[in-house]
Each structure stands twice: as structure tokens, then as C-alpha cells.
PDB file of C-alpha atoms and ligand atoms in Angstrom:
ATOM      1  CA  MET B1321     -37.503 -70.557  -3.919  1.00 38.00           C
ATOM      2  CA  SER B1322     -36.545 -67.613  -6.037  1.00 40.00           C
ATOM      3  CA  ASP B1323     -32.824 -67.545  -7.437  1.00 44.00           C
ATOM      4  CA  ASP B1324     -32.867 -63.974  -7.361  1.00 47.00           C
ATOM      5  CA  PRO B1325     -29.896 -62.476  -5.551  1.00 48.00           C
ATOM      6  CA  LEU B1326     -30.314 -61.386  -1.625  1.00 45.00           C
ATOM      7  CA  PRO B1327     -30.875 -57.614  -1.855  1.00 48.00           C
ATOM      8  CA  PRO B1328     -27.049 -55.879  -1.104  1.00 47.00           C
ATOM      9  CA  SER B1329     -28.619 -54.809   2.214  1.00 45.00           C
ATOM     10  CA  SER B1330     -28.753 -58.514   3.426  1.00 44.00           C
ATOM     11  CA  GLN B1331     -25.583 -59.765   1.858  1.00 52.00           C
ATOM     12  CA  ALA B1332     -23.068 -61.089   4.563  1.00 56.00           C
ATOM     13  CA  PRO B1333     -19.454 -58.623   3.741  1.00 58.00           C
ATOM     14  CA  ALA B1334     -17.750 -59.903   0.923  1.00 60.00           C
ATOM     15  CA  PRO B1335     -15.249 -62.609   1.517  1.00 56.00           C
ATOM     16  CA  GLY B1336     -12.208 -60.731   2.582  1.00 59.00           C
ATOM     17  CA  ARG B1337     -13.658 -57.340   2.991  1.00 71.00           C
ATOM     18  CA  THR B1338     -12.346 -57.408   6.706  1.00 71.00           C
ATOM     19  CA  THR B1339      -9.421 -57.389   5.746  1.00 76.00           C
ATOM     20  CA  ALA B1340      -9.327 -55.826   1.940  1.00 84.00           C
ATOM     21  CA  ARG B1341      -6.416 -53.108   1.691  1.00 95.00           C
ATOM     22  CA  THR B1342      -8.019 -49.623   1.082  1.00 98.00           C
ATOM     23  CA  ALA B1343      -6.595 -46.920  -0.971  1.00 98.00           C
ATOM     24  CA  ALA B1344      -7.621 -42.943  -1.206  1.00 98.00           C
ATOM     25  CA  VAL B1345      -8.428 -41.114  -3.783  1.00 98.00           C
ATOM     26  CA  ILE B1346      -7.900 -37.364  -3.072  1.00 98.00           C
ATOM     27  CA  PRO B1347      -9.346 -35.064  -6.267  1.00 96.00           C
ATOM     28  CA  ALA B1348      -7.542 -31.716  -5.628  1.00 94.00           C
ATOM     29  CA  ALA B1349      -7.862 -30.599  -9.171  1.00 93.00           C
ATOM     30  CA  GLY B1350     -10.023 -27.712  -8.411  1.00 87.00           C
ATOM     31  CA  ARG B1351      -9.763 -24.127  -8.702  1.00 80.00           C
ATOM     32  CA  GLY B1352     -11.265 -23.098  -5.507  1.00 75.00           C
ATOM     33  CA  VAL B1353     -12.182 -19.520  -7.210  1.00 74.00           C
ATOM     34  CA  ARG B1354     -14.882 -18.980  -3.673  1.00 82.00           C
ATOM     35  CA  LEU B1355     -11.463 -18.875  -1.960  1.00 77.00           C
ATOM     36  CA  GLY B1356     -10.276 -15.622  -3.730  1.00 78.00           C
ATOM     37  CA  PRO B1357      -7.676 -15.186  -6.300  1.00 76.00           C
ATOM     38  CA  GLY B1358      -4.421 -17.278  -5.894  1.00 78.00           C
ATOM     39  CA  ALA B1359      -3.086 -20.735  -5.825  1.00 78.00           C
ATOM     40  CA  PRO B1360      -5.068 -23.927  -6.727  1.00 81.00           C
ATOM     41  CA  LYS B1361      -6.998 -24.272  -3.206  1.00 84.00           C
ATOM     42  CA  ALA B1362      -5.352 -27.530  -2.215  1.00 87.00           C
ATOM     43  CA  LEU B1363      -1.916 -26.023  -2.776  1.00 88.00           C
ATOM     44  CA  ARG B1364      -2.883 -22.947  -0.413  1.00 90.00           C
ATOM     45  CA  ALA B1365      -1.408 -23.123   3.033  1.00 92.00           C
ATOM     46  CA  LEU B1366      -2.784 -23.501   6.319  1.00 95.00           C
ATOM     47  CA  GLY B1367      -0.164 -23.294   9.232  1.00 93.00           C
ATOM     48  CA  GLY B1368       2.524 -22.981   6.858  1.00 93.00           C
ATOM     49  CA  THR B1369       1.774 -26.013   5.131  1.00 95.00           C
ATOM     50  CA  PRO B1370      -0.324 -26.716   1.767  1.00 94.00           C
ATOM     51  CA  MET B1371      -4.051 -28.013   2.381  1.00 95.00           C
ATOM     52  CA  LEU B1372      -3.204 -31.008   0.181  1.00 96.00           C
ATOM     53  CA  ILE B1373      -0.286 -32.328   2.465  1.00 97.00           C
ATOM     54  CA  HIS B1374      -2.697 -31.609   5.822  1.00 97.00           C
ATOM     55  CA  ALA B1375      -5.555 -33.828   3.784  1.00 98.00           C
ATOM     56  CA  ILE B1376      -2.860 -36.532   2.290  1.00 98.00           C
ATOM     57  CA  ARG B1377      -1.545 -36.744   6.330  1.00 97.00           C
ATOM     58  CA  ALA B1378      -5.072 -37.203   7.021  1.00 98.00           C
ATOM     59  CA  MET B1379      -5.399 -40.409   5.034  1.00 98.00           C
ATOM     60  CA  ALA B1380      -2.218 -41.806   5.802  1.00 97.00           C
ATOM     61  CA  ASP B1381      -2.546 -41.579   9.391  1.00 96.00           C
ATOM     62  CA  SER B1382      -5.109 -44.085   9.365  1.00 97.00           C
ATOM     63  CA  ARG B1383      -3.232 -47.692   9.398  1.00 96.00           C
ATOM     64  CA  ALA B1384      -5.687 -49.233   7.275  1.00 97.00           C
ATOM     65  CA  VAL B1385      -5.082 -46.746   4.375  1.00 98.00           C
ATOM     66  CA  SER B1386      -1.731 -48.245   2.234  1.00 97.00           C
ATOM     67  CA  LEU B1387      -2.139 -46.094  -0.741  1.00 98.00           C
ATOM     68  CA  VAL B1388      -2.948 -42.275  -1.359  1.00 98.00           C
ATOM     69  CA  VAL B1389      -4.046 -41.203  -5.309  1.00 98.00           C
ATOM     70  CA  VAL B1390      -3.412 -37.693  -5.484  1.00 97.00           C
ATOM     71  CA  VAL B1391      -5.285 -36.445  -8.628  1.00 97.00           C
ATOM     72  CA  ALA B1392      -3.730 -32.664  -9.086  1.00 95.00           C
ATOM     73  CA  PRO B1393      -4.813 -29.557 -11.242  1.00 91.00           C
ATOM     74  CA  PRO B1394      -4.523 -30.833 -14.749  1.00 91.00           C
ATOM     75  CA  ASP B1395      -1.528 -29.131 -15.194  1.00 90.00           C
ATOM     76  CA  GLY B1396      -0.086 -29.429 -11.954  1.00 90.00           C
ATOM     77  CA  ALA B1397       0.966 -33.058 -11.391  1.00 93.00           C
ATOM     78  CA  ALA B1398       4.857 -32.214 -11.527  1.00 94.00           C
ATOM     79  CA  GLU B1399       4.275 -29.150  -8.823  1.00 93.00           C
ATOM     80  CA  VAL B1400       2.348 -31.376  -6.513  1.00 94.00           C
ATOM     81  CA  ARG B1401       4.749 -34.666  -7.135  1.00 96.00           C
ATOM     82  CA  THR B1402       7.877 -32.119  -5.980  1.00 95.00           C
ATOM     83  CA  LEU B1403       5.514 -30.878  -3.052  1.00 95.00           C
ATOM     84  CA  LEU B1404       4.975 -34.598  -1.860  1.00 96.00           C
ATOM     85  CA  ASP B1405       8.944 -35.134  -1.999  1.00 95.00           C
ATOM     86  CA  ALA B1406       9.278 -32.171   0.469  1.00 95.00           C
ATOM     87  CA  HIS B1407       6.877 -33.249   3.356  1.00 96.00           C
ATOM     88  CA  ALA B1408       7.392 -35.995   5.863  1.00 93.00           C
ATOM     89  CA  LEU B1409       5.162 -38.656   5.018  1.00 94.00           C
ATOM     90  CA  PRO B1410       4.256 -42.061   6.265  1.00 93.00           C
ATOM     91  CA  ASP B1411       7.067 -44.805   4.916  1.00 93.00           C
ATOM     92  CA  ARG B1412       4.049 -47.417   5.467  1.00 94.00           C
ATOM     93  CA  THR B1413       1.988 -45.560   2.788  1.00 96.00           C
ATOM     94  CA  ASP B1414       2.336 -45.413  -0.953  1.00 97.00           C
ATOM     95  CA  PHE B1415       1.528 -42.257  -2.973  1.00 97.00           C
ATOM     96  CA  LEU B1416       0.343 -42.282  -6.894  1.00 97.00           C
ATOM     97  CA  VAL B1417      -0.480 -38.455  -8.531  1.00 97.00           C
ATOM     98  CA  VAL B1418      -2.332 -38.488 -11.356  1.00 97.00           C
ATOM     99  CA  PRO B1419      -2.913 -35.186 -13.771  1.00 96.00           C
ATOM    100  CA  GLY B1420      -7.284 -34.272 -12.845  1.00 96.00           C
ATOM    101  CA  GLY B1421     -10.116 -33.512 -15.254  1.00 94.00           C
ATOM    102  CA  GLU B1422     -12.599 -30.354 -15.647  1.00 93.00           C
ATOM    103  CA  SER B1423     -15.286 -31.660 -13.009  1.00 93.00           C
ATOM    104  CA  ARG B1424     -14.712 -33.183  -9.621  1.00 93.00           C
ATOM    105  CA  GLN B1425     -16.543 -36.182 -11.141  1.00 95.00           C
ATOM    106  CA  GLU B1426     -13.331 -36.856 -13.896  1.00 95.00           C
ATOM    107  CA  SER B1427     -11.127 -36.168 -11.426  1.00 96.00           C
ATOM    108  CA  VAL B1428     -11.846 -38.763  -9.299  1.00 97.00           C
ATOM    109  CA  LYS B1429     -12.598 -40.743 -12.278  1.00 97.00           C
ATOM    110  CA  LEU B1430      -9.193 -40.135 -13.207  1.00 98.00           C
ATOM    111  CA  GLY B1431      -7.832 -41.343  -9.654  1.00 98.00           C
ATOM    112  CA  LEU B1432      -9.932 -44.423 -10.260  1.00 98.00           C
ATOM    113  CA  ASP B1433      -8.872 -45.661 -13.096  1.00 98.00           C
ATOM    114  CA  ALA B1434      -4.733 -45.113 -11.704  1.00 98.00           C
ATOM    115  CA  LEU B1435      -5.480 -47.299  -9.052  1.00 98.00           C
ATOM    116  CA  PRO B1436      -3.688 -50.752  -9.531  1.00 97.00           C
ATOM    117  CA  PRO B1437      -5.006 -53.906  -8.227  1.00 96.00           C
ATOM    118  CA  GLY B1438      -5.176 -55.346  -4.812  1.00 96.00           C
ATOM    119  CA  TYR B1439      -7.243 -52.475  -2.985  1.00 98.00           C
ATOM    120  CA  ASP B1440     -10.739 -53.533  -2.617  1.00 97.00           C
ATOM    121  CA  ILE B1441     -12.017 -50.398  -0.446  1.00 98.00           C
ATOM    122  CA  VAL B1442     -11.890 -47.092  -2.117  1.00 98.00           C
ATOM    123  CA  LEU B1443     -11.777 -43.828  -0.141  1.00 98.00           C
ATOM    124  CA  VAL B1444     -12.886 -40.562  -1.951  1.00 98.00           C
ATOM    125  CA  HIS B1445     -11.587 -37.612   0.158  1.00 98.00           C
ATOM    126  CA  ASP B1446     -11.627 -33.715  -0.500  1.00 96.00           C
ATOM    127  CA  ALA B1447      -8.378 -32.112  -0.804  1.00 95.00           C
ATOM    128  CA  ALA B1448     -10.429 -29.279   1.006  1.00 94.00           C
ATOM    129  CA  ARG B1449     -11.395 -31.033   4.105  1.00 97.00           C
ATOM    130  CA  PRO B1450      -7.569 -30.964   5.430  1.00 97.00           C
ATOM    131  CA  LEU B1451      -8.598 -31.353   8.850  1.00 98.00           C
ATOM    132  CA  VAL B1452     -10.564 -34.647   9.140  1.00 98.00           C
ATOM    133  CA  PRO B1453      -9.611 -36.496  12.276  1.00 98.00           C
ATOM    134  CA  VAL B1454      -8.264 -40.041  11.657  1.00 98.00           C
ATOM    135  CA  ASP B1455     -10.637 -41.353  14.131  1.00 98.00           C
ATOM    136  CA  THR B1456     -13.661 -40.208  11.327  1.00 98.00           C
ATOM    137  CA  VAL B1457     -11.916 -42.016   8.426  1.00 98.00           C
ATOM    138  CA  ASP B1458     -11.186 -45.562  10.759  1.00 98.00           C
ATOM    139  CA  ALA B1459     -15.123 -44.876  11.019  1.00 98.00           C
ATOM    140  CA  VAL B1460     -16.016 -45.125   7.734  1.00 98.00           C
ATOM    141  CA  ILE B1461     -13.469 -47.946   6.634  1.00 98.00           C
ATOM    142  CA  GLU B1462     -14.838 -50.050   9.311  1.00 98.00           C
ATOM    143  CA  ALA B1463     -18.433 -49.760   8.304  1.00 98.00           C
ATOM    144  CA  VAL B1464     -17.114 -50.904   4.675  1.00 98.00           C
ATOM    145  CA  ARG B1465     -15.547 -53.577   6.090  1.00 97.00           C
ATOM    146  CA  ASP B1466     -18.481 -54.592   7.575  1.00 97.00           C
ATOM    147  CA  GLY B1467     -20.129 -54.588   4.382  1.00 97.00           C
ATOM    148  CA  ALA B1468     -21.578 -51.654   3.517  1.00 98.00           C
ATOM    149  CA  VAL B1469     -21.062 -50.822  -0.518  1.00 98.00           C
ATOM    150  CA  ALA B1470     -20.809 -46.882   0.037  1.00 98.00           C
ATOM    151  CA  VAL B1471     -20.326 -44.950   3.775  1.00 98.00           C
ATOM    152  CA  VAL B1472     -20.620 -40.853   4.284  1.00 98.00           C
ATOM    153  CA  PRO B1473     -20.156 -39.289   7.172  1.00 98.00           C
ATOM    154  CA  ALA B1474     -22.397 -37.354   8.216  1.00 98.00           C
ATOM    155  CA  LEU B1475     -23.391 -34.563  10.766  1.00 98.00           C
ATOM    156  CA  PRO B1476     -27.056 -33.032  11.744  1.00 98.00           C
ATOM    157  CA  LEU B1477     -27.880 -29.502  10.505  1.00 98.00           C
ATOM    158  CA  ALA B1478     -27.766 -26.394  12.711  1.00 96.00           C
ATOM    159  CA  ASP B1479     -29.512 -24.531  10.255  1.00 97.00           C
ATOM    160  CA  THR B1480     -32.771 -24.921   8.809  1.00 98.00           C
ATOM    161  CA  VAL B1481     -33.335 -25.508   5.407  1.00 97.00           C
ATOM    162  CA  LYS B1482     -35.471 -24.005   2.679  1.00 98.00           C
ATOM    163  CA  GLN B1483     -36.032 -25.084  -1.023  1.00 98.00           C
ATOM    164  CA  VAL B1484     -36.795 -21.833  -3.263  1.00 97.00           C
ATOM    165  CA  GLU B1485     -37.193 -21.106  -7.086  1.00 97.00           C
ATOM    166  CA  PRO B1486     -33.867 -19.851  -7.627  1.00 95.00           C
ATOM    167  CA  ALA B1487     -33.612 -16.220  -9.045  1.00 92.00           C
ATOM    168  CA  ALA B1488     -32.753 -14.781 -12.369  1.00 90.00           C
ATOM    169  CA  ALA B1489     -29.911 -12.700 -11.056  1.00 93.00           C
ATOM    170  CA  PRO B1490     -27.641 -12.356  -7.995  1.00 90.00           C
ATOM    171  CA  GLY B1491     -29.267 -11.077  -4.845  1.00 91.00           C
ATOM    172  CA  GLU B1492     -32.894 -11.235  -6.086  1.00 94.00           C
ATOM    173  CA  PRO B1493     -35.677 -12.194  -3.644  1.00 95.00           C
ATOM    174  CA  GLU B1494     -35.890 -16.343  -4.009  1.00 96.00           C
ATOM    175  CA  PRO B1495     -39.587 -17.393  -3.528  1.00 97.00           C
ATOM    176  CA  VAL B1496     -39.275 -20.473  -0.674  1.00 98.00           C
ATOM    177  CA  VAL B1497     -41.488 -23.465  -2.041  1.00 98.00           C
ATOM    178  CA  ALA B1498     -40.432 -25.575   1.142  1.00 98.00           C
ATOM    179  CA  THR B1499     -38.780 -26.319   4.364  1.00 98.00           C
ATOM    180  CA  PRO B1500     -37.773 -29.747   4.458  1.00 98.00           C
ATOM    181  CA  ASP B1501     -38.144 -31.598   8.359  1.00 98.00           C
ATOM    182  CA  ARG B1502     -34.928 -30.828   9.420  1.00 98.00           C
ATOM    183  CA  SER B1503     -34.692 -33.857  11.415  1.00 98.00           C
ATOM    184  CA  LEU B1504     -34.382 -35.897   8.200  1.00 98.00           C
ATOM    185  CA  LEU B1505     -31.639 -34.136   6.949  1.00 98.00           C
ATOM    186  CA  ARG B1506     -27.952 -34.641   7.293  1.00 98.00           C
ATOM    187  CA  ALA B1507     -24.519 -32.870   5.876  1.00 98.00           C
ATOM    188  CA  VAL B1508     -22.485 -34.882   4.435  1.00 98.00           C
ATOM    189  CA  GLN B1509     -18.719 -35.251   4.352  1.00 98.00           C
ATOM    190  CA  THR B1510     -15.740 -36.903   3.431  1.00 98.00           C
ATOM    191  CA  PRO B1511     -13.800 -39.364   3.169  1.00 98.00           C
ATOM    192  CA  GLN B1512     -16.648 -41.208   1.410  1.00 98.00           C
ATOM    193  CA  GLY B1513     -15.824 -45.229   1.229  1.00 98.00           C
ATOM    194  CA  PHE B1514     -16.583 -47.787  -1.185  1.00 98.00           C
ATOM    195  CA  ASP B1515     -16.539 -51.554  -2.294  1.00 98.00           C
ATOM    196  CA  ARG B1516     -14.082 -50.827  -5.103  1.00 98.00           C
ATOM    197  CA  THR B1517     -16.132 -52.697  -7.622  1.00 98.00           C
ATOM    198  CA  THR B1518     -19.178 -50.888  -6.703  1.00 98.00           C
ATOM    199  CA  LEU B1519     -17.405 -47.109  -7.020  1.00 98.00           C
ATOM    200  CA  VAL B1520     -15.920 -47.867 -10.299  1.00 98.00           C
ATOM    201  CA  ARG B1521     -19.518 -49.327 -11.440  1.00 98.00           C
ATOM    202  CA  ALA B1522     -21.157 -45.960 -10.555  1.00 98.00           C
ATOM    203  CA  HIS B1523     -18.405 -43.786 -12.232  1.00 97.00           C
ATOM    204  CA  GLY B1524     -18.959 -46.040 -15.294  1.00 95.00           C
ATOM    205  CA  THR B1525     -22.611 -45.191 -15.394  1.00 95.00           C
ATOM    206  CA  VAL B1526     -23.887 -42.412 -14.096  1.00 93.00           C
ATOM    207  CA  THR B1527     -23.332 -39.630 -16.565  1.00 88.00           C
ATOM    208  CA  ASP B1528     -24.886 -36.960 -14.255  1.00 87.00           C
ATOM    209  CA  ASN B1529     -23.329 -33.558 -12.799  1.00 87.00           C
ATOM    210  CA  VAL B1530     -23.454 -34.968  -9.190  1.00 92.00           C
ATOM    211  CA  THR B1531     -21.486 -33.067  -5.753  1.00 91.00           C
ATOM    212  CA  ASP B1532     -20.315 -36.028  -4.536  1.00 94.00           C
ATOM    213  CA  ASP B1533     -19.420 -40.123  -4.973  1.00 97.00           C
ATOM    214  CA  ALA B1534     -22.366 -41.604  -2.869  1.00 98.00           C
ATOM    215  CA  SER B1535     -25.162 -39.684  -4.746  1.00 97.00           C
ATOM    216  CA  MET B1536     -23.821 -42.016  -7.776  1.00 97.00           C
ATOM    217  CA  VAL B1537     -24.004 -45.373  -5.972  1.00 98.00           C
ATOM    218  CA  GLU B1538     -27.603 -44.276  -4.891  1.00 97.00           C
ATOM    219  CA  GLN B1539     -28.428 -43.715  -8.566  1.00 96.00           C
ATOM    220  CA  LEU B1540     -27.393 -47.206  -9.127  1.00 97.00           C
ATOM    221  CA  GLY B1541     -30.219 -48.207  -6.322  1.00 97.00           C
ATOM    222  CA  LEU B1542     -27.695 -49.726  -3.763  1.00 98.00           C
ATOM    223  CA  PRO B1543     -27.994 -48.599  -0.437  1.00 98.00           C
ATOM    224  CA  VAL B1544     -25.744 -45.954   0.930  1.00 98.00           C
ATOM    225  CA  VAL B1545     -25.294 -45.494   4.786  1.00 98.00           C
ATOM    226  CA  THR B1546     -24.019 -42.846   6.990  1.00 98.00           C
ATOM    227  CA  VAL B1547     -21.601 -43.082  10.410  1.00 98.00           C
ATOM    228  CA  PRO B1548     -21.102 -39.691  12.554  1.00 98.00           C
ATOM    229  CA  GLY B1549     -19.136 -37.099  10.491  1.00 98.00           C
ATOM    230  CA  HIS B1550     -17.227 -34.779  12.760  1.00 98.00           C
ATOM    231  CA  GLU B1551     -17.209 -30.516  13.181  1.00 98.00           C
ATOM    232  CA  GLU B1552     -13.385 -30.422  12.221  1.00 98.00           C
ATOM    233  CA  ALA B1553     -14.269 -32.134   8.922  1.00 98.00           C
ATOM    234  CA  PHE B1554     -15.634 -29.193   7.119  1.00 98.00           C
ATOM    235  CA  LYS B1555     -14.823 -28.405   4.003  1.00 96.00           C
ATOM    236  CA  VAL B1556     -12.439 -25.153   3.322  1.00 95.00           C
ATOM    237  CA  THR B1557     -14.600 -22.707   1.043  1.00 93.00           C
ATOM    238  CA  ARG B1558     -14.508 -19.716   1.737  1.00 93.00           C
ATOM    239  CA  PRO B1559     -11.944 -17.062   3.251  1.00 92.00           C
ATOM    240  CA  LEU B1560     -13.933 -17.427   7.048  1.00 96.00           C
ATOM    241  CA  ASP B1561     -13.113 -21.148   6.479  1.00 96.00           C
ATOM    242  CA  LEU B1562      -9.541 -20.424   6.095  1.00 94.00           C
ATOM    243  CA  ILE B1563      -9.805 -18.373   9.310  1.00 96.00           C
ATOM    244  CA  LEU B1564     -11.312 -21.195  11.252  1.00 97.00           C
ATOM    245  CA  ALA B1565      -9.021 -23.969   9.883  1.00 97.00           C
ATOM    246  CA  GLU B1566      -5.772 -21.675  11.326  1.00 97.00           C
ATOM    247  CA  ALA B1567      -7.787 -21.899  14.231  1.00 97.00           C
ATOM    248  CA  VAL B1568      -8.465 -25.582  14.742  1.00 97.00           C
ATOM    249  CA  LEU B1569      -4.978 -26.220  13.496  1.00 96.00           C
ATOM    250  CA  ALA B1570      -3.490 -24.037  16.586  1.00 95.00           C
ATOM    251  CA  ARG B1571      -5.400 -25.979  19.010  1.00 95.00           C
ATOM    252  CA  ARG B1572      -4.101 -29.059  17.916  1.00 93.00           C
ATOM    253  CA  ARG B1573      -0.919 -27.585  18.149  1.00 91.00           C
ATOM    254  CA  LEU B1574      -1.331 -26.344  21.540  1.00 91.00           C
ATOM    255  CA  ASN B1575      -2.913 -29.839  22.480  1.00 90.00           C
ATOM    256  CA  ASP B1576      -0.472 -32.318  20.926  1.00 83.00           C
ATOM    257  CA  GLY B1577       2.630 -29.757  21.246  1.00 67.00           C
ATOM    258  CA  PHE B1578       3.752 -30.560  17.659  1.00 52.00           C
TER     259      PHE B1578
HETATM  260  O1  C5P N1059     -15.413 -27.451  -5.969  1.00 78.42           O
HETATM  261  P1  C5P N1059     -15.490 -28.190  -4.683  1.00 78.42           P
HETATM  262  O2  C5P N1059     -15.199 -27.582  -3.244  1.00 78.42           O
HETATM  263  O3  C5P N1059     -16.878 -28.704  -4.523  1.00 78.42           O
HETATM  264  O4  C5P N1059     -13.959 -29.521  -4.948  1.00 78.42           O
HETATM  265  C1  C5P N1059     -14.298 -30.348  -4.133  1.00 78.42           C
HETATM  266  C2  C5P N1059     -13.156 -30.829  -4.298  1.00 78.42           C
HETATM  267  O5  C5P N1059     -12.513 -31.660  -5.796  1.00 78.42           O
HETATM  268  C3  C5P N1059     -11.331 -30.057  -3.725  1.00 78.42           C
HETATM  269  O6  C5P N1059     -10.997 -30.936  -3.018  1.00 78.42           O
HETATM  270  C4  C5P N1059     -11.319 -30.156  -5.579  1.00 78.42           C
HETATM  271  O7  C5P N1059      -9.901 -29.909  -5.572  1.00 78.42           O
HETATM  272  C5  C5P N1059     -11.703 -31.286  -6.351  1.00 78.42           C
HETATM  273  N1  C5P N1059     -12.065 -31.243  -7.575  1.00 78.42           N
HETATM  274  C6  C5P N1059     -11.587 -31.793  -8.627  1.00 78.42           C
HETATM  275  N2  C5P N1059     -11.228 -31.444 -10.148  1.00 78.42           N
HETATM  276  C7  C5P N1059     -12.277 -30.413 -10.354  1.00 78.42           C
HETATM  277  C8  C5P N1059     -12.923 -29.980  -9.227  1.00 78.42           C
HETATM  278  C9  C5P N1059     -12.576 -30.107  -8.029  1.00 78.42           C
HETATM  279  O8  C5P N1059     -10.548 -32.695  -7.906  1.00 78.42           O
HETATM  280  N3  C5P N1059     -12.058 -30.194 -11.682  1.00 78.42           N
END
């Protein structure tokens, strides 16, 4: 019989993962230039409340999340601490604020470096996705508790996607080189959930610039799985997204009377 360890996909959940404590790291250090001029994106108001506070509440709404680490703009940690003090947040959750870095990847790494021991499951959630429902957060945590080392919420695509030869200058026609089968594609969101040891290893090993954390785990050759995402977990990137986010909030207020 081989002494090789079982491949991760066939391993049982790590002992204690079913009861493991969960921390959320929120990278919020981006400037958000695509939204236009103004404050850093995470500090822009939605329904009168900064986007970052919505994102923090979205994580803290999950009873499984007991710590939220906010990665602030490099020169904005004090401002973010003041912001947290000024808004009602659940008592059962602890909060830490650390300064971020030049790239999203660096900011997440700085957040991971600040994590105290005792948290075996880590969520990474973009501040730019302020409206993710708690059921999606819980579904991600549940899948990690059940043994997955990396979990991403994902949705099927509405648009057909083309691979192109990027143009030399913006606005120039771009030759299409392929049309991937849309039924095999998914748009992924956050929070992405991880076994902490795996995510720390990924951030210590992968140096390529990536746009999400799960792809770093993929580069380690480990399995990443999806759970259903949610249309309200969209990323606020462009001015139109702000209008959509305000509309979602207005509908929630009508429905919940809050
Ligand atoms: O730029 P993009 O929309 O992909 O950013 C995703 C998330 O990463 C945002 O919440 C943004 O604040 C964060 N970010 C960061 N540090 C950077 C750049 C982006 O924390 N240097």
C-alpha cells in the first residue's frame, strides 16, 4: 500500500473544522478609480452609510464570523478606525484595522499576517461587494466546514464571453480568437472561504499577480469548489453599480422596514 497522503479532495474534514472559528479579512485599500474621482471606494456612501460599513456588517451578520480584519488604505487606518467607532456593529464580533498595500493581493496578505491564532477558517471579502446576503456567507463557511479547502460563490454568465487579442490602443477593434462554452463558465464573487493554513501557504508561495485568492490555491494544485452566488453580491465598480446598489438598499428598507 502506498504511503502517499490521500488527495485533498478525498480527505475527511480536518478535525475540529466543523467547529472552527471563522475570521473575515476585508481588503478595502483600493482607490476605485473606475468609480470616478472622490474618496477611496470603500469610504463612499451607499444609502448614507460607507460601503465598507455595509461590507463589514454583511460579514458580521453571520453568527459564525467572530473576527473581522479590515485592510484600510495605507494612509487611512486611523480614519477607518474612527468610522468603525461611529457605526453600530455587533458586540459578539471583534474588529481589527491594518494598513493595506499596493495591490489587492498584498492587502490580503497584510490582513492574513494580522490574524491571531485560533481562527482556522478565513473568508476574504471585497469591501466593494457591500450587499452580499448572509445566506451566501454562511453557505461558503459551511462548505469549508464540510472539508473543502477553498470555496467561491459563483453564478452562471448572462453574456457570451469572447477571448480577444487586446488592442494596442483603447477603442480600437480587437480580433476575436475564441468563444469559450458559456455553460462551463462562472462569474465568481466574494466572500471566498479557505482553510487558513492553505490560504497562508498560497499567499506565501504564489507571486503572480492574481485577481482573486482562490486562483492562488488553484496554482498550488489544490481543489477549489463553488457554491451558488447571489445577484446582490455584485461588485460596485462603475457609477451605474452605485445606482443599482442604492436601489437594492431601498428595496431592502421597504421589505425589512429598517
Ligand atoms: O480593484 P478591485 O475592484 O478589484 O478591488 C477589489 C477589492 O480589493 C476592493 O475591496 C479594494 O478596496 C481592494 N484592494 C485593496 N488593496 C489594493 C487594491 C484593491 O485592498 N491595493
